[in-house]
Coordinates of N, CA and C in Angstrom, one line a residue:
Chain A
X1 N -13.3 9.6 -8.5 CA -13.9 9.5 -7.1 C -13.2 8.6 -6.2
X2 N -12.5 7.6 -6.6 CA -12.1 6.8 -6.0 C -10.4 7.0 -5.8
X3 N -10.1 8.4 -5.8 CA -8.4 9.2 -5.9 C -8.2 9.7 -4.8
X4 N -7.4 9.4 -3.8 CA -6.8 10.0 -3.0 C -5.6 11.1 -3.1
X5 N -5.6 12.6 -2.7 CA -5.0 13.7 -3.2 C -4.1 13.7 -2.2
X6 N -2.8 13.9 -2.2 CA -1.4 14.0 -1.4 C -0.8 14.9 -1.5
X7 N -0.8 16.1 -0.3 CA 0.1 16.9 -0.9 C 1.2 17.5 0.6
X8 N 2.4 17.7 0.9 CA 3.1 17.9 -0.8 C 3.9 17.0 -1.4
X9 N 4.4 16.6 -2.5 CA 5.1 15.7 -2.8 C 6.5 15.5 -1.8
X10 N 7.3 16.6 -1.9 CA 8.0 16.3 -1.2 C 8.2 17.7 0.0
X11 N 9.0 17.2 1.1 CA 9.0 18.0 2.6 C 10.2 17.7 3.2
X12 N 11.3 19.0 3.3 CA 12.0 18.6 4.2 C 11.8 19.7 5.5
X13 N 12.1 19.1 6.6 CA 11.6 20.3 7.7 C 13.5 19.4 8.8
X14 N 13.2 20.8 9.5 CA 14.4 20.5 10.6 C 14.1 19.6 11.9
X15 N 15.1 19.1 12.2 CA 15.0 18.1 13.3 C 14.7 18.8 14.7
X16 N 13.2 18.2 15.2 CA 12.4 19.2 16.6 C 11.5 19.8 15.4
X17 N 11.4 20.0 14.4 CA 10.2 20.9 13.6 C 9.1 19.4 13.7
X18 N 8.0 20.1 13.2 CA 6.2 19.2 13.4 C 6.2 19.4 11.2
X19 N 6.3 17.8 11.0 CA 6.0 17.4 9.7 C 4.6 17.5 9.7
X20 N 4.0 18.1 8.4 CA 2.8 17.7 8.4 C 2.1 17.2 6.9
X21 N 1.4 16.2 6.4 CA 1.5 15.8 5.2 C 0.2 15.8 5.1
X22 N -0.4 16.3 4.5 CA -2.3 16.5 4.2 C -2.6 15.2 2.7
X23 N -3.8 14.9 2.9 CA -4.7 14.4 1.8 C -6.3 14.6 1.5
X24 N -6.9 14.5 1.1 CA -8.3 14.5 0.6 C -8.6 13.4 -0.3
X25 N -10.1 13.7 0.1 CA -10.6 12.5 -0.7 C -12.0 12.9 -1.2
X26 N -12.9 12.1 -2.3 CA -14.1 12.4 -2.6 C -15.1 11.4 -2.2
X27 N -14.8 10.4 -2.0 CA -15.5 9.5 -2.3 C -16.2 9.0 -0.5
X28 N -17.2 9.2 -0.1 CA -18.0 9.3 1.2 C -18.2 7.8 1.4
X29 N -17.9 7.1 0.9 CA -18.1 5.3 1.3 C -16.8 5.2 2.1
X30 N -15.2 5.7 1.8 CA -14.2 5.4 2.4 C -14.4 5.6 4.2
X31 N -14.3 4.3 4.5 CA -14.3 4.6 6.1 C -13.0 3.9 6.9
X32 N -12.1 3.9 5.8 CA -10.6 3.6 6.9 C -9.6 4.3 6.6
X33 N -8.8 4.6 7.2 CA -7.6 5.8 6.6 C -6.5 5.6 7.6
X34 N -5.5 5.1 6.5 CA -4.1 4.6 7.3 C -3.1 5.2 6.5
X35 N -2.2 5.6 7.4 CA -1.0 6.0 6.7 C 0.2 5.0 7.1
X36 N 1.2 4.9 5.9 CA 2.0 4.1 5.6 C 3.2 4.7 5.8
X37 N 4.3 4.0 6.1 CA 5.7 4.6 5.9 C 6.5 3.7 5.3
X38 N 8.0 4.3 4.7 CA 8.3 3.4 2.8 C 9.7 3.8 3.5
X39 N 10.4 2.9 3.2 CA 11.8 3.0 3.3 C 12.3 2.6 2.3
X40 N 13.5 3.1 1.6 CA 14.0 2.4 0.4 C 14.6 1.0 0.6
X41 N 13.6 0.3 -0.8 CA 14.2 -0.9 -0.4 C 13.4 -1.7 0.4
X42 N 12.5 -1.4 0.5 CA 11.3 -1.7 1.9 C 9.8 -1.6 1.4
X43 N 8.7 -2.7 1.8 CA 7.9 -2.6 1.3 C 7.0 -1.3 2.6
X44 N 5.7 -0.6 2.2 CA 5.4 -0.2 3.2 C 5.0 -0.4 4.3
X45 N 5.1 -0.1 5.7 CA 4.7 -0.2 6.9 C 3.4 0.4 7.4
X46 N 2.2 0.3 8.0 CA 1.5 0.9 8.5 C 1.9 1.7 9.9
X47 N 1.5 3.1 9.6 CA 2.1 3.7 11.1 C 0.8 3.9 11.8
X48 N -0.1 4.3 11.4 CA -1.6 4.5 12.2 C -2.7 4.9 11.3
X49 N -3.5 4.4 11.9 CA -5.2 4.8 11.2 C -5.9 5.3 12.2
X50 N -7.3 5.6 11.1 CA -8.5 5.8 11.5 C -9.6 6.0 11.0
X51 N -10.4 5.9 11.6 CA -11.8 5.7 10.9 C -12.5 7.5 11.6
X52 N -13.7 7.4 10.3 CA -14.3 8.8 10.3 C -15.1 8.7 11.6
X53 N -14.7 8.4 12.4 CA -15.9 8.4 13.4 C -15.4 9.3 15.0
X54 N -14.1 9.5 14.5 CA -12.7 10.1 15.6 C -12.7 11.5 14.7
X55 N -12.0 12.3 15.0 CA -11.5 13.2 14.6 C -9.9 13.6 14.8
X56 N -9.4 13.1 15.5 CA -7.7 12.7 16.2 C -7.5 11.5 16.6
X57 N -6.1 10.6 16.2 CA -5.5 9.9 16.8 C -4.3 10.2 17.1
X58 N -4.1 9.7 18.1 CA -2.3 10.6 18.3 C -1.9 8.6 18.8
X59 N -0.6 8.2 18.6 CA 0.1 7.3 19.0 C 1.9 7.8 18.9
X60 N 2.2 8.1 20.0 CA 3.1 9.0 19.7 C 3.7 10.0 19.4
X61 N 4.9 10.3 18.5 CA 5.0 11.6 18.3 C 3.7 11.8 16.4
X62 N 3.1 10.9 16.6 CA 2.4 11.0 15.3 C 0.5 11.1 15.9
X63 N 0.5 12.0 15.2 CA -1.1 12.3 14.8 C -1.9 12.3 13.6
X64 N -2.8 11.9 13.8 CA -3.8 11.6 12.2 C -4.7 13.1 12.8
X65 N -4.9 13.9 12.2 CA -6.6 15.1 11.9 C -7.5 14.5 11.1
X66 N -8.7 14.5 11.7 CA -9.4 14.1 10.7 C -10.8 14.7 10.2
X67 N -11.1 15.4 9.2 CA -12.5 16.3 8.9 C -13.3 15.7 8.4
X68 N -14.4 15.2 8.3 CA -15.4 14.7 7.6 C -15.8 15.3 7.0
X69 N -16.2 16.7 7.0 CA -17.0 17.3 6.2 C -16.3 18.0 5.3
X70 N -15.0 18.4 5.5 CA -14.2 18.4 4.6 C -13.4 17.8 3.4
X71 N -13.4 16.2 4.1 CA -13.1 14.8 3.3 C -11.9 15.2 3.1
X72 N -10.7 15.5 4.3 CA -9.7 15.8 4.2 C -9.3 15.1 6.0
X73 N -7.9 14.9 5.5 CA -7.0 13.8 6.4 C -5.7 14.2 6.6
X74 N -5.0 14.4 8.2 CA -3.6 14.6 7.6 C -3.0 14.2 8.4
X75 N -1.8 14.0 8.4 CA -0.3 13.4 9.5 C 0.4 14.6 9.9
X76 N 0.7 14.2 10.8 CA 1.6 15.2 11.9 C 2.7 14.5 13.0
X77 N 4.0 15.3 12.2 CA 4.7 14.1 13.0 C 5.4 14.9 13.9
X78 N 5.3 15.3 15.0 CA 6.2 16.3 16.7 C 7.7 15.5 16.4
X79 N 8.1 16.7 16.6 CA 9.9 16.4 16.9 C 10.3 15.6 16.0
X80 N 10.4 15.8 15.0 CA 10.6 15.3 13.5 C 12.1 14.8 13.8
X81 N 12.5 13.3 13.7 CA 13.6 13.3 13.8 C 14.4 12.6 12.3
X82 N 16.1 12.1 12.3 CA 16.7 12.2 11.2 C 15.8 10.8 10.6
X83 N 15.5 10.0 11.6 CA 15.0 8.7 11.5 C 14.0 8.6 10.7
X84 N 12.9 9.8 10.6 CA 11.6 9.5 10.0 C 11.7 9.7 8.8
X85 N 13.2 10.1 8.0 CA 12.8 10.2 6.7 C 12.8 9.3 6.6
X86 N 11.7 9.4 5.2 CA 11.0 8.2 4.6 C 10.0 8.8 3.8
X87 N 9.3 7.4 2.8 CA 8.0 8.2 2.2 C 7.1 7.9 2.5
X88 N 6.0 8.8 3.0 CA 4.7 8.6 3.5 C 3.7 8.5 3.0
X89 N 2.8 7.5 2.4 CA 1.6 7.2 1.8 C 0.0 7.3 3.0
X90 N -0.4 8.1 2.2 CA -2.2 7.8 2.8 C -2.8 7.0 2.3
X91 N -4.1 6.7 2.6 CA -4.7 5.8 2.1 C -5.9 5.9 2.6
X92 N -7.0 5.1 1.9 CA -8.6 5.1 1.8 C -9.0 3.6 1.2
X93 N -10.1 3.4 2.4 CA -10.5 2.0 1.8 C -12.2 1.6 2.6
X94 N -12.8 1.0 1.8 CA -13.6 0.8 2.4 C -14.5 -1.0 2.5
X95 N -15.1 -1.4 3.3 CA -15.2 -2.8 3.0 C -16.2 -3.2 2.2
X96 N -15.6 -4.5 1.5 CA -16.8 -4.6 0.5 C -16.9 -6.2 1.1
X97 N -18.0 -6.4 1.3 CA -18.5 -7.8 2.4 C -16.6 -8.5 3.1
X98 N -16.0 -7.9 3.5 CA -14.9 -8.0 4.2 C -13.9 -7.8 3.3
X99 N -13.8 -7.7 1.6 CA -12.3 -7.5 0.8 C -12.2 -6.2 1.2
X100 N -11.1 -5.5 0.9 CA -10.6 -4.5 1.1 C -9.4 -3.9 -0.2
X101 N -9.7 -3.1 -0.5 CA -9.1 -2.2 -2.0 C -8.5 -0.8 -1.5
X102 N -7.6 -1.2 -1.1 CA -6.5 0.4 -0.6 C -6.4 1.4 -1.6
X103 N -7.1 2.2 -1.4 CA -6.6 3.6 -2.6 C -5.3 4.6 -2.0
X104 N -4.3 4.6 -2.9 CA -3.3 5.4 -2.0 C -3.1 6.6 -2.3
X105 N -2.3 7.7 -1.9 CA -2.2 8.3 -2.8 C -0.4 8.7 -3.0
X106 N -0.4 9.7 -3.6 CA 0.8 10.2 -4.7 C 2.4 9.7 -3.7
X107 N 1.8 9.6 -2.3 CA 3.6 9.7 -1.3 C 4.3 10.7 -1.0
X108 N 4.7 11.0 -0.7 CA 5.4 12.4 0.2 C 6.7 12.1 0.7
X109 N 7.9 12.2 0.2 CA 9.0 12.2 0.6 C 9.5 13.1 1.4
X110 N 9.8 12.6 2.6 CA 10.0 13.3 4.0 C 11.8 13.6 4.2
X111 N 12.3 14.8 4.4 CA 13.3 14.7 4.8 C 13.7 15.8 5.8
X112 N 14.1 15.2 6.9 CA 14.6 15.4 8.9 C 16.0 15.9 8.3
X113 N 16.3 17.6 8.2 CA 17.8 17.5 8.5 C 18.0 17.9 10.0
X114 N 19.1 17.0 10.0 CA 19.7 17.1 11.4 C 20.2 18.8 11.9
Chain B
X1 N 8.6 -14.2 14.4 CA 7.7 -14.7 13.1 C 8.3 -14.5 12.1
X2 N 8.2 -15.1 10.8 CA 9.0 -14.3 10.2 C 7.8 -12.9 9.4
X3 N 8.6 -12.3 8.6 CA 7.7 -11.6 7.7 C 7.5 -12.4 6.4
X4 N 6.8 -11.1 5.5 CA 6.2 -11.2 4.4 C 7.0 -11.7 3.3
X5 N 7.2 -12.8 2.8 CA 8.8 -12.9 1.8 C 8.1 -12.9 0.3
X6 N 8.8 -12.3 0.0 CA 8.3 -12.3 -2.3 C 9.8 -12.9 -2.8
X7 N 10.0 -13.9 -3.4 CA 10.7 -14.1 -4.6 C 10.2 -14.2 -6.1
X8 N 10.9 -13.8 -7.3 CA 12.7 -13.2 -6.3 C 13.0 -11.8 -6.4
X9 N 13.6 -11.2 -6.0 CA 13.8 -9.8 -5.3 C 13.7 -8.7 -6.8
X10 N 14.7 -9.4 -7.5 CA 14.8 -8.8 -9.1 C 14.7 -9.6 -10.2
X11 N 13.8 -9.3 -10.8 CA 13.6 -9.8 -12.2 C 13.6 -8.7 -13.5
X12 N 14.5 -9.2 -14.5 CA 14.4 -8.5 -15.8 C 13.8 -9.8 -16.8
X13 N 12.9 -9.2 -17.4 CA 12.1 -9.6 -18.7 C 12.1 -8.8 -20.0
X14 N 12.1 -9.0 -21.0 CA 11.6 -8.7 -22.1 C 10.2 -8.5 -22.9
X15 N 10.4 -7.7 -23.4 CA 8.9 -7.5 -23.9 C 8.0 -8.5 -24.7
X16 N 6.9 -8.8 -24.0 CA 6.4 -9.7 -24.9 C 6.0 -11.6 -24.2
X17 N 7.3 -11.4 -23.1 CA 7.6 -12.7 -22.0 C 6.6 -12.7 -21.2
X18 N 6.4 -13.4 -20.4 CA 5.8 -13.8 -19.6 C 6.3 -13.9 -17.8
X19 N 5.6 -13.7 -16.9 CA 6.8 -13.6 -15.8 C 5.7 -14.1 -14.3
X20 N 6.6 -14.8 -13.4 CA 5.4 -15.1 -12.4 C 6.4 -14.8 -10.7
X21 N 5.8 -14.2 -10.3 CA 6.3 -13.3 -9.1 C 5.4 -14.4 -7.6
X22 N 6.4 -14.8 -6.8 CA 5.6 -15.7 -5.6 C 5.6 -14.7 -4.2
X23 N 4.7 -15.0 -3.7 CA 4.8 -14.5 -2.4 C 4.3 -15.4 -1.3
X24 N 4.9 -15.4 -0.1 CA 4.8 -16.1 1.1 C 4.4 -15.2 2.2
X25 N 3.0 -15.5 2.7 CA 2.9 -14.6 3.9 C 3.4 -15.3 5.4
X26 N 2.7 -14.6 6.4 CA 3.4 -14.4 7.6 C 2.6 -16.0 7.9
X27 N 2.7 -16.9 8.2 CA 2.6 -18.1 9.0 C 1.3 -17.3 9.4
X28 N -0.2 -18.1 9.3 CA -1.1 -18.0 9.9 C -2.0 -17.1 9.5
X29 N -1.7 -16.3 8.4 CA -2.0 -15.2 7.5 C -3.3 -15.6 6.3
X30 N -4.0 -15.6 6.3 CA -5.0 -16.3 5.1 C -5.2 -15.3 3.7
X31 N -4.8 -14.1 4.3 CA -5.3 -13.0 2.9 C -4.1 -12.2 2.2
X32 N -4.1 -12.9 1.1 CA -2.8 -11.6 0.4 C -3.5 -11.1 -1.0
X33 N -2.8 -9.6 -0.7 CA -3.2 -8.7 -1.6 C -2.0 -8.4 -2.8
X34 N -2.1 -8.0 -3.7 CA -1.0 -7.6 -4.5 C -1.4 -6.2 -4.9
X35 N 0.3 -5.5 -4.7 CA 0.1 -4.1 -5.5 C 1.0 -3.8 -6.3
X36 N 0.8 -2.7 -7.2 CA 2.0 -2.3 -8.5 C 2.5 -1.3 -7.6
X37 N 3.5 -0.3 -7.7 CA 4.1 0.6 -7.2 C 5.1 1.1 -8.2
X38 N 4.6 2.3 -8.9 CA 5.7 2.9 -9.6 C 5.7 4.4 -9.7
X39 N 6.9 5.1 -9.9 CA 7.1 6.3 -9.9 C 5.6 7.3 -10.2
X40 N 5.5 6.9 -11.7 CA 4.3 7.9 -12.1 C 2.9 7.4 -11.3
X41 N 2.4 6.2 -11.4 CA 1.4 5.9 -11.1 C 1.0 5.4 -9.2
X42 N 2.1 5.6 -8.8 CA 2.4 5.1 -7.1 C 1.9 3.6 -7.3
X43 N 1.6 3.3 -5.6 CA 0.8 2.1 -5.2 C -0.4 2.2 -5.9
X44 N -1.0 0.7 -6.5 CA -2.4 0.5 -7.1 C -2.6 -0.6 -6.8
X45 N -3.7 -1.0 -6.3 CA -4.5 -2.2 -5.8 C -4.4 -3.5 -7.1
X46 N -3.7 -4.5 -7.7 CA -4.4 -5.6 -8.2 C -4.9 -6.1 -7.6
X47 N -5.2 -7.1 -6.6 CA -6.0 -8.3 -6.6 C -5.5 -8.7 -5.3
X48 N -6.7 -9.5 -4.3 CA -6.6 -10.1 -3.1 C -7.4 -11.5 -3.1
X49 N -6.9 -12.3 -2.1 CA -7.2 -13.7 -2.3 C -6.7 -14.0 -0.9
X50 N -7.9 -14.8 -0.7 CA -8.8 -15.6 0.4 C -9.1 -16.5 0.5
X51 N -8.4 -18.0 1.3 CA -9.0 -18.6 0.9 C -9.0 -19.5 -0.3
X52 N -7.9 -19.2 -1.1 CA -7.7 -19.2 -2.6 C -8.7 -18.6 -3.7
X53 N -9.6 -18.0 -3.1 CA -10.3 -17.7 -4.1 C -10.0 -15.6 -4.0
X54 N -10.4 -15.6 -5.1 CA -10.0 -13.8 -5.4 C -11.4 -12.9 -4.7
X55 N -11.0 -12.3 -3.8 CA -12.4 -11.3 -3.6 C -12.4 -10.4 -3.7
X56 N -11.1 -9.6 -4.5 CA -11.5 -8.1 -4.7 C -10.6 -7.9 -6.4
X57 N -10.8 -7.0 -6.8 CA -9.7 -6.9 -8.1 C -9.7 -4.9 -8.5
X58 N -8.5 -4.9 -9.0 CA -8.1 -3.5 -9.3 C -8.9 -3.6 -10.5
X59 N -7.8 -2.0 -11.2 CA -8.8 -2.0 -12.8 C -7.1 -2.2 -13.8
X60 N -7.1 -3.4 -13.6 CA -5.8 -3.9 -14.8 C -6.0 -5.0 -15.6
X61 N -5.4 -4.9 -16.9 CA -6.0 -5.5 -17.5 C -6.1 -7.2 -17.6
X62 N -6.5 -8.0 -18.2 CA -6.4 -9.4 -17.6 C -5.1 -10.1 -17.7
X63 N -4.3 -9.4 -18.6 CA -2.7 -10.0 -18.4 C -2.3 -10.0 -17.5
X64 N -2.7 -9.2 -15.9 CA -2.5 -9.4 -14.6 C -3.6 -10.6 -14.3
X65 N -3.0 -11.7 -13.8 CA -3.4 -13.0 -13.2 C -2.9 -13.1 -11.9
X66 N -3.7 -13.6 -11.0 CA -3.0 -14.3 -9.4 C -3.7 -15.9 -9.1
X67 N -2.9 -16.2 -8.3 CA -3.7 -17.3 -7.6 C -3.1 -17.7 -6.3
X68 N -3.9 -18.5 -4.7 CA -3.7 -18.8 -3.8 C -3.6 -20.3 -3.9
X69 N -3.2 -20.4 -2.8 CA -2.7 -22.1 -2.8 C -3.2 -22.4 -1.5
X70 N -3.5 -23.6 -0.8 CA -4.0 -24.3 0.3 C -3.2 -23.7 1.2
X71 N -1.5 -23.8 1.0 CA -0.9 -22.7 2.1 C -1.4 -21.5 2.3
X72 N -1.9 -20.9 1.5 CA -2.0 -19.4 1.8 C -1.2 -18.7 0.7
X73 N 0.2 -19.4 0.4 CA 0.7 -18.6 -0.3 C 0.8 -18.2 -2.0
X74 N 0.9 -17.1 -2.8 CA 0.3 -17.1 -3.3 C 1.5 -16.7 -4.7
X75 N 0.9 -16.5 -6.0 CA 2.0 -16.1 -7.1 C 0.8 -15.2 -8.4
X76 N 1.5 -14.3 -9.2 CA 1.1 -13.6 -9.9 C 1.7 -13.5 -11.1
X77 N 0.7 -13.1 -11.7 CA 1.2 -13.6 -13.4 C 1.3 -12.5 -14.3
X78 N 2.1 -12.4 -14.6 CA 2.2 -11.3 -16.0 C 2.6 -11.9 -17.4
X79 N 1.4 -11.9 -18.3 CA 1.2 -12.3 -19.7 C 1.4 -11.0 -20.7
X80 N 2.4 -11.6 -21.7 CA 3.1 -10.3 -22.9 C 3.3 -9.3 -22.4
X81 N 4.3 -9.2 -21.7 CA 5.3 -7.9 -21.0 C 4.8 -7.1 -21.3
X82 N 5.0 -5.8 -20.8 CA 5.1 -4.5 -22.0 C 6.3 -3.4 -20.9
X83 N 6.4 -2.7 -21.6 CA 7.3 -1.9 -21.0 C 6.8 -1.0 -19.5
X84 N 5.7 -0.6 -20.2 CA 4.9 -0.2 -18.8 C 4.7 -1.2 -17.4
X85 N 5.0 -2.2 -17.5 CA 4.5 -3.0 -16.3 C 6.1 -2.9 -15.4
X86 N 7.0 -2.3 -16.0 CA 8.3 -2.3 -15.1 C 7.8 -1.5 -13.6
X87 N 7.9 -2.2 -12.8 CA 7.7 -2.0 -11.6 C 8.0 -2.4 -10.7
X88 N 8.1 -2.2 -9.6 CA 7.6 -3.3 -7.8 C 6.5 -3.6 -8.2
X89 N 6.6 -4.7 -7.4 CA 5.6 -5.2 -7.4 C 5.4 -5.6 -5.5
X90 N 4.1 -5.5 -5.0 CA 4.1 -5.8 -3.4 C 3.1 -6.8 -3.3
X91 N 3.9 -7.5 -2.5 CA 2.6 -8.3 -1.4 C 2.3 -7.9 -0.4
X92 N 1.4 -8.4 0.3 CA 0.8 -7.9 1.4 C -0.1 -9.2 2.6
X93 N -0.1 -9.3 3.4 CA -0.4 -10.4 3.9 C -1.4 -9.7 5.3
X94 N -2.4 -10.4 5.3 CA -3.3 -10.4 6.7 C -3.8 -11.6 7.2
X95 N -4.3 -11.2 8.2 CA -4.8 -13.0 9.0 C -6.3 -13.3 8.4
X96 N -6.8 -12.3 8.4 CA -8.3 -12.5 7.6 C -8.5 -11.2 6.4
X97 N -9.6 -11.5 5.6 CA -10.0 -10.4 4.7 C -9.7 -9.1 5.2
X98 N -8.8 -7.8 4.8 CA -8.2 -7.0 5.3 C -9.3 -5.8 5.5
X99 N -11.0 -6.1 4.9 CA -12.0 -5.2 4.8 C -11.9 -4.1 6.0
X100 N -11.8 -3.1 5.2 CA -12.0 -1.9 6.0 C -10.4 -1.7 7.3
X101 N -10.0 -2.3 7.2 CA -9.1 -2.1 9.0 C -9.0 -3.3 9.8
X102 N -10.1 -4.3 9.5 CA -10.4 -5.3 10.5 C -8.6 -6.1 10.5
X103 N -8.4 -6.1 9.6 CA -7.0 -6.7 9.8 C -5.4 -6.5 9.2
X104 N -4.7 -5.8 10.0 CA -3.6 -4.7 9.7 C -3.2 -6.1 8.4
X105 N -2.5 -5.0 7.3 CA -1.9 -5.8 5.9 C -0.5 -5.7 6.2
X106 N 0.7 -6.5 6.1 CA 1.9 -6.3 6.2 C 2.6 -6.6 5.0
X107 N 3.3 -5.9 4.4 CA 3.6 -6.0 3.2 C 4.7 -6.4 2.8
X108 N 5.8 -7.3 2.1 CA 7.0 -8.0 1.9 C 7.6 -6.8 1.5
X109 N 9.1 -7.2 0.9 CA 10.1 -5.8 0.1 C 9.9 -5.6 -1.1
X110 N 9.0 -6.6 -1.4 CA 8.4 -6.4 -3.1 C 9.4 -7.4 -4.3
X111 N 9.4 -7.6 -5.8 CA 10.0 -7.5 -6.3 C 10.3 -6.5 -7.4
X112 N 11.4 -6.6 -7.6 CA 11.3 -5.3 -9.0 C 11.1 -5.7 -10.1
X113 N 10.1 -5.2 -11.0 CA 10.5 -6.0 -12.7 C 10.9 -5.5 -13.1
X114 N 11.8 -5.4 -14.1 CA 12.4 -4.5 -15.5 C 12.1 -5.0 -16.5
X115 N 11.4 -4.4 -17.8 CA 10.6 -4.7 -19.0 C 11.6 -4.5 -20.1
X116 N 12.7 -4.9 -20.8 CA 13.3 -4.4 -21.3 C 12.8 -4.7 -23.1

């Protein structure tokens, strides 16, 4: 219950194509959801969140979807370029009197050919 | 600012050793978290500390140890190696308890172990 599902492992799409990397979850207490980006050699970065209370965030060419009733989350990245390869982790967490326990999932290796 | 710094970058151990992994967060940062990160199993939550005291913990076993220091910064302990614990290892740093979102986690480059 507490597994975050990633799929697909790995994605390569063309440069100007829309990446899109899906997850799910089970567990109805998770109320934050961020996704990460991993560069080799690199610890990971946060690119954007959101909480179940939205159903879209867009900050650039990157978008979160988000279903609640589905318990399903996904990334969307416009005009995919060579730059964004990388690997993209989701995540799920929820507070416990302010600690915080990231559940991630599997990662998604992204690759932009030019 | 600077970032998240872990020394040291690579470590090889042997099975059975003992090994202790440091991390330095961002100047001003009170909360660091630690994660494993490996092929089969990805990123997994060990342990976050606050304050010097621990407020959250994964599900590993107790030969995973941490501890905080008055600076904030913090180090992690691995008792009788095993082959399995070859991994990155990550820190992660926030300005307060990272619950829920309230405070973005930035994470160092990690160190690598090797269990040999």
């Amino acid at each position: 219950q507490q597994q975050v599902k990633q799929s697909p492992q790995s994605l390569i799409v063309q440069k100007g194509g829309i990446s899109i990397i899906n997850c799910a979850y089970e567990n109805t207490a998770f109320d934050y959801f961020p996704w990460y980006q991993q560069f080799p050699g690199k610890g990971p970065a946060l690119l954007i969140a959101i909480r179940p209370d939205v159903s879209e965030k867009k900050e650039g060419r990157f978008t979160i979807s988000f279903n609640k009733s589905a318990k399903q989350f996904s990334l969307h990245i416009m005009d995919s370029q060579p730059g964004d390869s990388a690997t993209y982790f989701c995540a799920a967490s929820f507070g416990n009197q302010g600690a915080q326990k990231l559940v991630f999932g599997q990662g998604t290796r992204l690759t932009i050919n030019p | 600012k600077a970032g998240v710094t872990q020394t040291p970058r690579y470590l090889i151990k042997t099975r059975g050793q003992q090994v202790t992994l440091s991390c330095s967060p961002i100047s001003g940062h009170r909360s660091v978290s630690w994660y494993q990160q490996t092929p089969g199993q990805g990123l997994q939550f060990l342990f976050e500390y606050f304050s010097e005291t621990q407020r959250n913990k994964g599900n590993f076993p107790g030969r995973f140890s941490g501890r905080q220091f008055s600076n904030s910064r913090s180090e992690m302990n691995v008792s009788t190696l095993e082959l399995g614990d070859s991994a990155l290892y990550l820190c992660a740093s926030s300005q307060g308890l990272a619950g829920a979102g309230l405070h973005t986690q930035y994470f160092g480059p990690g160190t690598r172990l090797t269990v040999l």
